[in-house]
GROMACS .gro file of C-alpha atoms in nm:
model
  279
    1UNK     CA    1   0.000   0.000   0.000
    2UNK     CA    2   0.089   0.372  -0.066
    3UNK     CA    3   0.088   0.630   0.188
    4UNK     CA    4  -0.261   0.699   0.084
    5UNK     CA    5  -0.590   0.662   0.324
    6UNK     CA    6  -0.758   0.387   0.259
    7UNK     CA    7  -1.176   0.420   0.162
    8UNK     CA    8  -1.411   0.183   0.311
    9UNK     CA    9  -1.730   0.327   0.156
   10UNK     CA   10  -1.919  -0.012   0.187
   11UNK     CA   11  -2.101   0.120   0.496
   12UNK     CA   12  -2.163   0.441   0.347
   13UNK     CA   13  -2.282   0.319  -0.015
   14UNK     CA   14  -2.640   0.342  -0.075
   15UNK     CA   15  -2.627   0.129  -0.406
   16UNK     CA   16  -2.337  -0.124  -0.427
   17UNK     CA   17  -2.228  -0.304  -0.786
   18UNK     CA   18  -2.143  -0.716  -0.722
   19UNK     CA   19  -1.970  -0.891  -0.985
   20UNK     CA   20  -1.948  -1.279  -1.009
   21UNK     CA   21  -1.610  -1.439  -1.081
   22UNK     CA   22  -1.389  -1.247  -1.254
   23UNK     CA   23  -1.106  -1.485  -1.270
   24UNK     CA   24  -0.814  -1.228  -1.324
   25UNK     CA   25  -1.010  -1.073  -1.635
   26UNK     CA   26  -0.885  -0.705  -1.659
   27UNK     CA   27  -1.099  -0.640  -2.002
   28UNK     CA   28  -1.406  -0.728  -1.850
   29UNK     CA   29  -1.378  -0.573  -1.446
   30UNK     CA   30  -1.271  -0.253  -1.640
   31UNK     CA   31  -1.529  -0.245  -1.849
   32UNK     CA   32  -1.784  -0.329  -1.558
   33UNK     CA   33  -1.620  -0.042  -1.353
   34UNK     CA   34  -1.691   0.189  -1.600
   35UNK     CA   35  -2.071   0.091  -1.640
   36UNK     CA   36  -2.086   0.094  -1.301
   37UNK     CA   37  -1.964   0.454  -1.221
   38UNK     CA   38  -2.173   0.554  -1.549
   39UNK     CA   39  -2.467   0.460  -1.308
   40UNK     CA   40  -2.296   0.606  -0.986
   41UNK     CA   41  -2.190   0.281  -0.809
   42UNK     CA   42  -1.870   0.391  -0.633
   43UNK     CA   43  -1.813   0.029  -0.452
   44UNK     CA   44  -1.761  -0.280  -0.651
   45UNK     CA   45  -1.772  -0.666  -0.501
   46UNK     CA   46  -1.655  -0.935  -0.662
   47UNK     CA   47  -1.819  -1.251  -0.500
   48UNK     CA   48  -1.508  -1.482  -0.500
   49UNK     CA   49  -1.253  -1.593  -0.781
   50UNK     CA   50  -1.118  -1.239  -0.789
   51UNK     CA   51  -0.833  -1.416  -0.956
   52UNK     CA   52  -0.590  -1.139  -1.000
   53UNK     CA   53  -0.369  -1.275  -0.739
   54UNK     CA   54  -0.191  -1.530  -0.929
   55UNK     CA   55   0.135  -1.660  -0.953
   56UNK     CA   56   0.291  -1.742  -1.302
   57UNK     CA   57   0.334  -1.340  -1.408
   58UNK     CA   58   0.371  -1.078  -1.271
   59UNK     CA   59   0.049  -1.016  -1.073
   60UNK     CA   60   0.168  -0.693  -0.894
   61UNK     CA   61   0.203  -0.493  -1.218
   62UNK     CA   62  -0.220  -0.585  -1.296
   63UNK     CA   63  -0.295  -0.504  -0.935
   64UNK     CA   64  -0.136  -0.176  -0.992
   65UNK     CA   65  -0.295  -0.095  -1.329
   66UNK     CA   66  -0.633  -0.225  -1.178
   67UNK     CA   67  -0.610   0.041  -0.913
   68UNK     CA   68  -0.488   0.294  -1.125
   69UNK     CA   69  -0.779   0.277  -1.329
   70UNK     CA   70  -1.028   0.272  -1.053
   71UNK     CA   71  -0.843   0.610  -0.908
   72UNK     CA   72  -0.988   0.746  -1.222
   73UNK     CA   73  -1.338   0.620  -1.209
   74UNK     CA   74  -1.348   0.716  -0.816
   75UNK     CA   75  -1.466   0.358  -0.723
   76UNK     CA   76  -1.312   0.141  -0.413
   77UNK     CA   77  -1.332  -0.269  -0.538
   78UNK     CA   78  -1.342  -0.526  -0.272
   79UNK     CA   79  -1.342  -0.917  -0.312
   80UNK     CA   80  -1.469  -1.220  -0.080
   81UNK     CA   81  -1.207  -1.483  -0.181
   82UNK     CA   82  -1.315  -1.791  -0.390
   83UNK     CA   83  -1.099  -2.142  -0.500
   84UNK     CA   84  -0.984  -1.947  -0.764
   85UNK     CA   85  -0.679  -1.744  -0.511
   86UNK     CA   86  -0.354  -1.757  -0.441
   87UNK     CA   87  -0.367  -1.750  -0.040
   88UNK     CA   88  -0.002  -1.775   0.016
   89UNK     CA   89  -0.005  -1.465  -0.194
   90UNK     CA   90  -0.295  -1.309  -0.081
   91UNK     CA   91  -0.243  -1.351   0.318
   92UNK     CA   92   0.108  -1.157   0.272
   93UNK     CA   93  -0.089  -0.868   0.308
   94UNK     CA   94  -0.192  -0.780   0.647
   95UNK     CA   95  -0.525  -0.783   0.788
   96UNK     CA   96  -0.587  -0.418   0.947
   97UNK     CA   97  -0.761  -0.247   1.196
   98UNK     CA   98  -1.056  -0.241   0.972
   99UNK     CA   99  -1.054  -0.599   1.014
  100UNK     CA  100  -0.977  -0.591   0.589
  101UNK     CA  101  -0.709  -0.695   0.412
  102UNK     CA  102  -0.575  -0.339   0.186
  103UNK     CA  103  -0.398  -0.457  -0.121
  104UNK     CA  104  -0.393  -0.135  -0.255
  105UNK     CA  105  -0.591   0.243  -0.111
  106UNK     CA  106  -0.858   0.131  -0.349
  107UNK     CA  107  -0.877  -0.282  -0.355
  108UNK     CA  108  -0.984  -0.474  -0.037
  109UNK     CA  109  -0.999  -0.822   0.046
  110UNK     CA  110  -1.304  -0.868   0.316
  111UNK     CA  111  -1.220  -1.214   0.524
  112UNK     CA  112  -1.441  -1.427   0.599
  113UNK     CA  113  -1.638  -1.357   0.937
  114UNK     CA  114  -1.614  -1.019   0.890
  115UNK     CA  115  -1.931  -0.829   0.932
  116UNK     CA  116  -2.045  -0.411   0.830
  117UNK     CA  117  -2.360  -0.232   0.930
  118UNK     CA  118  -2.447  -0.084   0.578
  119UNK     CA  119  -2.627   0.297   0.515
  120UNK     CA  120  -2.976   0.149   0.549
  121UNK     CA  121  -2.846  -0.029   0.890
  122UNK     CA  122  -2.871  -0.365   0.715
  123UNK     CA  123  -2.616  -0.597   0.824
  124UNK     CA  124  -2.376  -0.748   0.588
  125UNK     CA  125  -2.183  -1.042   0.672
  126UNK     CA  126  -1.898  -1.237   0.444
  127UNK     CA  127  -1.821  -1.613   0.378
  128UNK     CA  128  -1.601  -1.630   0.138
  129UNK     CA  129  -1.382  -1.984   0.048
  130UNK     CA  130  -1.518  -2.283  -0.141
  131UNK     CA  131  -1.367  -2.644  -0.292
  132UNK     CA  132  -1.274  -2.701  -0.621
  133UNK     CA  133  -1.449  -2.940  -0.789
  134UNK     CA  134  -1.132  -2.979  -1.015
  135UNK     CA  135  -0.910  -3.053  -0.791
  136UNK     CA  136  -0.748  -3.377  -0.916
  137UNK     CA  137  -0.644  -3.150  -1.221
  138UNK     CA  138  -0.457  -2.892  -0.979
  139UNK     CA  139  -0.135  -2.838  -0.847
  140UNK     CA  140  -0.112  -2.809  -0.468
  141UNK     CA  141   0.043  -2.452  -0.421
  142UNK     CA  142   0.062  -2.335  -0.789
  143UNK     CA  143  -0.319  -2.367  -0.880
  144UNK     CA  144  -0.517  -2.489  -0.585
  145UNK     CA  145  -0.425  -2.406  -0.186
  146UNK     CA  146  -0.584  -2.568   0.108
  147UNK     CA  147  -0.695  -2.195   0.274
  148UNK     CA  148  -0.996  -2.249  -0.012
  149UNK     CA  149  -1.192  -2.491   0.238
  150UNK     CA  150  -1.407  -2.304   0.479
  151UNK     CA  151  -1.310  -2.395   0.822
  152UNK     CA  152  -1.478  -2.485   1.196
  153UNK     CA  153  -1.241  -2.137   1.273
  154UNK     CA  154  -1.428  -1.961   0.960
  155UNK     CA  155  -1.753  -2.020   1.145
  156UNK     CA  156  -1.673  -1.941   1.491
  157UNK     CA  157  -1.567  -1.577   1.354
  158UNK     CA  158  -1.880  -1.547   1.117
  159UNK     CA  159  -2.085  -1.625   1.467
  160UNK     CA  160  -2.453  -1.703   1.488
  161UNK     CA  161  -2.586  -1.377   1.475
  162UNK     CA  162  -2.854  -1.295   1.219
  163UNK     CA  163  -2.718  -1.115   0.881
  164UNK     CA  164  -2.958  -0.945   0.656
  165UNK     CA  165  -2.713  -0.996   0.386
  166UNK     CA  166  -2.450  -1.257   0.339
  167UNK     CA  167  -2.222  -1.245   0.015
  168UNK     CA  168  -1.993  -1.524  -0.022
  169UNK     CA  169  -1.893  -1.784  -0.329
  170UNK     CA  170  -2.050  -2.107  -0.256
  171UNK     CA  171  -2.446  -2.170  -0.257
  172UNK     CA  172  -2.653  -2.315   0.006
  173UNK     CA  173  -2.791  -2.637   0.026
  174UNK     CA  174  -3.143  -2.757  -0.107
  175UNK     CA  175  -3.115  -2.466  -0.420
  176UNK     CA  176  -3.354  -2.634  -0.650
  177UNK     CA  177  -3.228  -2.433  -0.971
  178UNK     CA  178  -2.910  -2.485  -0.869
  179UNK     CA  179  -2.942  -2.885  -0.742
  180UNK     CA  180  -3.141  -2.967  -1.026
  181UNK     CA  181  -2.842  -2.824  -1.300
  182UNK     CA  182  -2.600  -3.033  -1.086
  183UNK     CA  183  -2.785  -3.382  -1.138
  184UNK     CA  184  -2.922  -3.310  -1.501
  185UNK     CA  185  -2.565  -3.252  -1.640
  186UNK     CA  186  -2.264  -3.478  -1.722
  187UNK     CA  187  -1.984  -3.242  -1.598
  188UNK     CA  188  -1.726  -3.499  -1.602
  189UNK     CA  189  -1.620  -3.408  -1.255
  190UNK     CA  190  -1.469  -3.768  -1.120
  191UNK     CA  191  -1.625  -3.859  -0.806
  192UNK     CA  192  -1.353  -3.787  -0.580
  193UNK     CA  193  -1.389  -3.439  -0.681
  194UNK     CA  194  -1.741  -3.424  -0.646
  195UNK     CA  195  -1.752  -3.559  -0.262
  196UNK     CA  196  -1.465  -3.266  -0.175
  197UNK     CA  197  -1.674  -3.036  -0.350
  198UNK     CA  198  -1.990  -3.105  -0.201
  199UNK     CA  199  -1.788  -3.158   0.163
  200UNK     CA  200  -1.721  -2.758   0.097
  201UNK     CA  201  -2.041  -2.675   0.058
  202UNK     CA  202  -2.198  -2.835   0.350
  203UNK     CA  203  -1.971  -2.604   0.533
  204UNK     CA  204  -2.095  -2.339   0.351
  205UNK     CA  205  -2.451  -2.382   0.425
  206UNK     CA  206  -2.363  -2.450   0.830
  207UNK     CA  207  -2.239  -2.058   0.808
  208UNK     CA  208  -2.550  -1.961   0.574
  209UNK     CA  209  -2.796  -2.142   0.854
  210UNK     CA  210  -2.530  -1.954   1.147
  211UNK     CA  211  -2.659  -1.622   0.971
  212UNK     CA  212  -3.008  -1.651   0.849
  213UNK     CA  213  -3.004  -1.410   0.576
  214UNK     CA  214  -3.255  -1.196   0.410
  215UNK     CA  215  -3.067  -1.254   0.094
  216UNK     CA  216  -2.743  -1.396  -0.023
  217UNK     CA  217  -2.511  -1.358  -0.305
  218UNK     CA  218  -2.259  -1.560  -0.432
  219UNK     CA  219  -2.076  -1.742  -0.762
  220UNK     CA  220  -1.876  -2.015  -0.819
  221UNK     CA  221  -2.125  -2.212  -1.095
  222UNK     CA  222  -2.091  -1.961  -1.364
  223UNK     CA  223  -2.455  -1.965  -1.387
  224UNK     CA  224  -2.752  -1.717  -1.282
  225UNK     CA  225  -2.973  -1.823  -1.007
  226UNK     CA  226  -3.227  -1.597  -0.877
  227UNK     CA  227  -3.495  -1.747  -0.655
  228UNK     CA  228  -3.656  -1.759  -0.303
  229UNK     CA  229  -3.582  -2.095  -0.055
  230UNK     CA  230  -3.744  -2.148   0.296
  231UNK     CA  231  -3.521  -2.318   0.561
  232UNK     CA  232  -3.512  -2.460   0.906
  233UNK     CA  233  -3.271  -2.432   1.148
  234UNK     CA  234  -3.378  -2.588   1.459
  235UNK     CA  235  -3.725  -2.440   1.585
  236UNK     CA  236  -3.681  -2.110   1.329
  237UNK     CA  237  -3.786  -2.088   0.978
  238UNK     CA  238  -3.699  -1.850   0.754
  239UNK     CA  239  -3.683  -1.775   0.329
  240UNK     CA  240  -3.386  -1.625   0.163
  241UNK     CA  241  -3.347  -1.439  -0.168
  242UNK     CA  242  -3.014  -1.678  -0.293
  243UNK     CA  243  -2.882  -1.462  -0.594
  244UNK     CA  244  -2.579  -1.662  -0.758
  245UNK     CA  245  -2.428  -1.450  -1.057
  246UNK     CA  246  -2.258  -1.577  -1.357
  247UNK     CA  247  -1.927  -1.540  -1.392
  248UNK     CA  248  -1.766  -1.275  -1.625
  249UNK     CA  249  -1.606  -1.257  -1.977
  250UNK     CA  250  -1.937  -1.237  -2.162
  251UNK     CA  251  -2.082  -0.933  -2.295
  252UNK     CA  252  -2.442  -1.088  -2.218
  253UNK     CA  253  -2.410  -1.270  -1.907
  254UNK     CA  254  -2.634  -1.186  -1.618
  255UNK     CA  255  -2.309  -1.111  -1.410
  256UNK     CA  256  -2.372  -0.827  -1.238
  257UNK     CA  257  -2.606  -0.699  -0.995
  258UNK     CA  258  -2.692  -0.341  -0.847
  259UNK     CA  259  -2.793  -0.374  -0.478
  260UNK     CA  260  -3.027  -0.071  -0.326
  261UNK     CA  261  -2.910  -0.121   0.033
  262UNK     CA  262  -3.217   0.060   0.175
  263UNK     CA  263  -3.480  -0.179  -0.004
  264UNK     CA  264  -3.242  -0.469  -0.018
  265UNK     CA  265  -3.362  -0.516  -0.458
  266UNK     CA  266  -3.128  -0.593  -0.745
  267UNK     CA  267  -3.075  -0.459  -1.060
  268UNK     CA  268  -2.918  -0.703  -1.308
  269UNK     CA  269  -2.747  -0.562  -1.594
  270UNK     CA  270  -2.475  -0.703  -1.838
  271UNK     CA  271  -2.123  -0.594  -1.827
  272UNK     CA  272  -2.202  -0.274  -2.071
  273UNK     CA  273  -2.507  -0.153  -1.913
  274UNK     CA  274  -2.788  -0.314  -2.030
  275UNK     CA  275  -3.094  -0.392  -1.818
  276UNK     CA  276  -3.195  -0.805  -1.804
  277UNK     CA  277  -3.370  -0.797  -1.487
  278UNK     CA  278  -3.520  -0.638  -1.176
  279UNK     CA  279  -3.690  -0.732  -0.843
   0.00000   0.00000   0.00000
């Protein structure tokens, strides 16, 4: 970091811009950055697979770039982290009184557990991490790192009070959209994958029951998900919104999403601007 004072606008944003994976993608983020500041969105979040923090180049220099070009569109971008990060990279940079992780004045990391009250005095809470599905095709420490797995420690910081929003990169459990995809397709996934996968995302959804959103938003599936799921925990029922976003590089994916913090709606719009939905 620079000298400069870091801006956590998140709690002072009425309207806040989430991107699904981005995967180290400079074309598109840019390009979403500037449709978002067209519209007045000053804080971007990318729901996991940020991907920028990579090794095999020279990471730093995009980081640098990215920021630069952010300085010029006014906008602060933070990041939940995904299965798609380099954490021995990534948890070089300090966690700071903030309880964020700066990697530059203008790009944040937000760990999971960590919690903001937001403008409307919503609650916003983040659980980021998830298991690749692909792991048998990875290299331990050059492609895939063991920090992805949510941990027992991950969920004794995210704590069991209730969250009116949770953004993280893994779904819930019992998503029928999302189940239904799963079984109906031959992804090709062998089966020891598929067991660590689904292992990560039964610790997922023990944070997601912790919290009780309102409504949750999250990746991963490089699909769009919108819908409304009741769930039990115990004695307590309760329905969340579960938004998942596609993931970026198309210029007609359903990948974004403009959150009105005070009425807790979306806005989905493609990466140039144009409307596909609203709630």
């Amino acid at each position: 970091m620079t000298g400069e004072t870091p801006r956590d606008t998140l709690s002072a944003a009425s309207r806040i811009g989430f991107l699904g994976d981005t995967h180290g993608d400079m074309h598109h983020i840019l390009t979403v950055a500037r449709t978002m500041a067209a519209r007045g969105i000053e804080y971007l979040v990318v729901l996991g697979d940020f991907g920028f923090v990579w090794p095999g180049h020279n990471w730093s220099i995009d980081i640098d770039k990215l920021s630069r070009r952010l300085k010029t569109t006014g906008q602060t971008l933070a990041f939940v982290d995904g299965n798609h990060e380099a954490f021995d990279l990534l948890y070089k940079f300090p966690v700071t009184d903030d309880g964020l992780r700066w990697l530059r004045p203008n790009i944040v990391h937000i760990p999971r557990g960590s919690r903001t009250a937001l403008a409307s005095g919503a609650t916003l809470a983040a659980l980021g991490g998830a298991n690749s599905v692909d792991i048998g095709h990875r290299v331990p420490g050059r492609s895939v790192w063991a920090e992805e797995s949510i941990t027992e420690a991950d969920l004794t910081v995210l704590g069991h009070e209730e969250a009116d929003v949770l953004i993280g990169h893994d779904a819930p459990l019992h998503l029928p959209t999302l189940d239904a995809w799963l079984a109906a397709t031959d992804h090709g996934w062998p089966p020891d994958g598929l067991k660590y996968s689904a292992e990560g995302r039964a610790m997922f959804h023990r944070g997601f029951l912790q919290v009780r959103p309102r409504l949750y938003l999250g990746g991963h599936y490089h699909r769009h998900i919108d819908e409304s799921v009741t769930y039990t925990t115990g004695e307590t029922e309760f329905q969340t919104r579960v938004v998942i976003l596609d993931e970026g590089g198309s210029a007609s994916g359903t990948s974004q999403g403009i959150l009105d913090v005070q009425t807790l709606e979306l806005e989905f719009i493609t990466r140039d601007g144009v409307q596909v939905g609203s709630a």
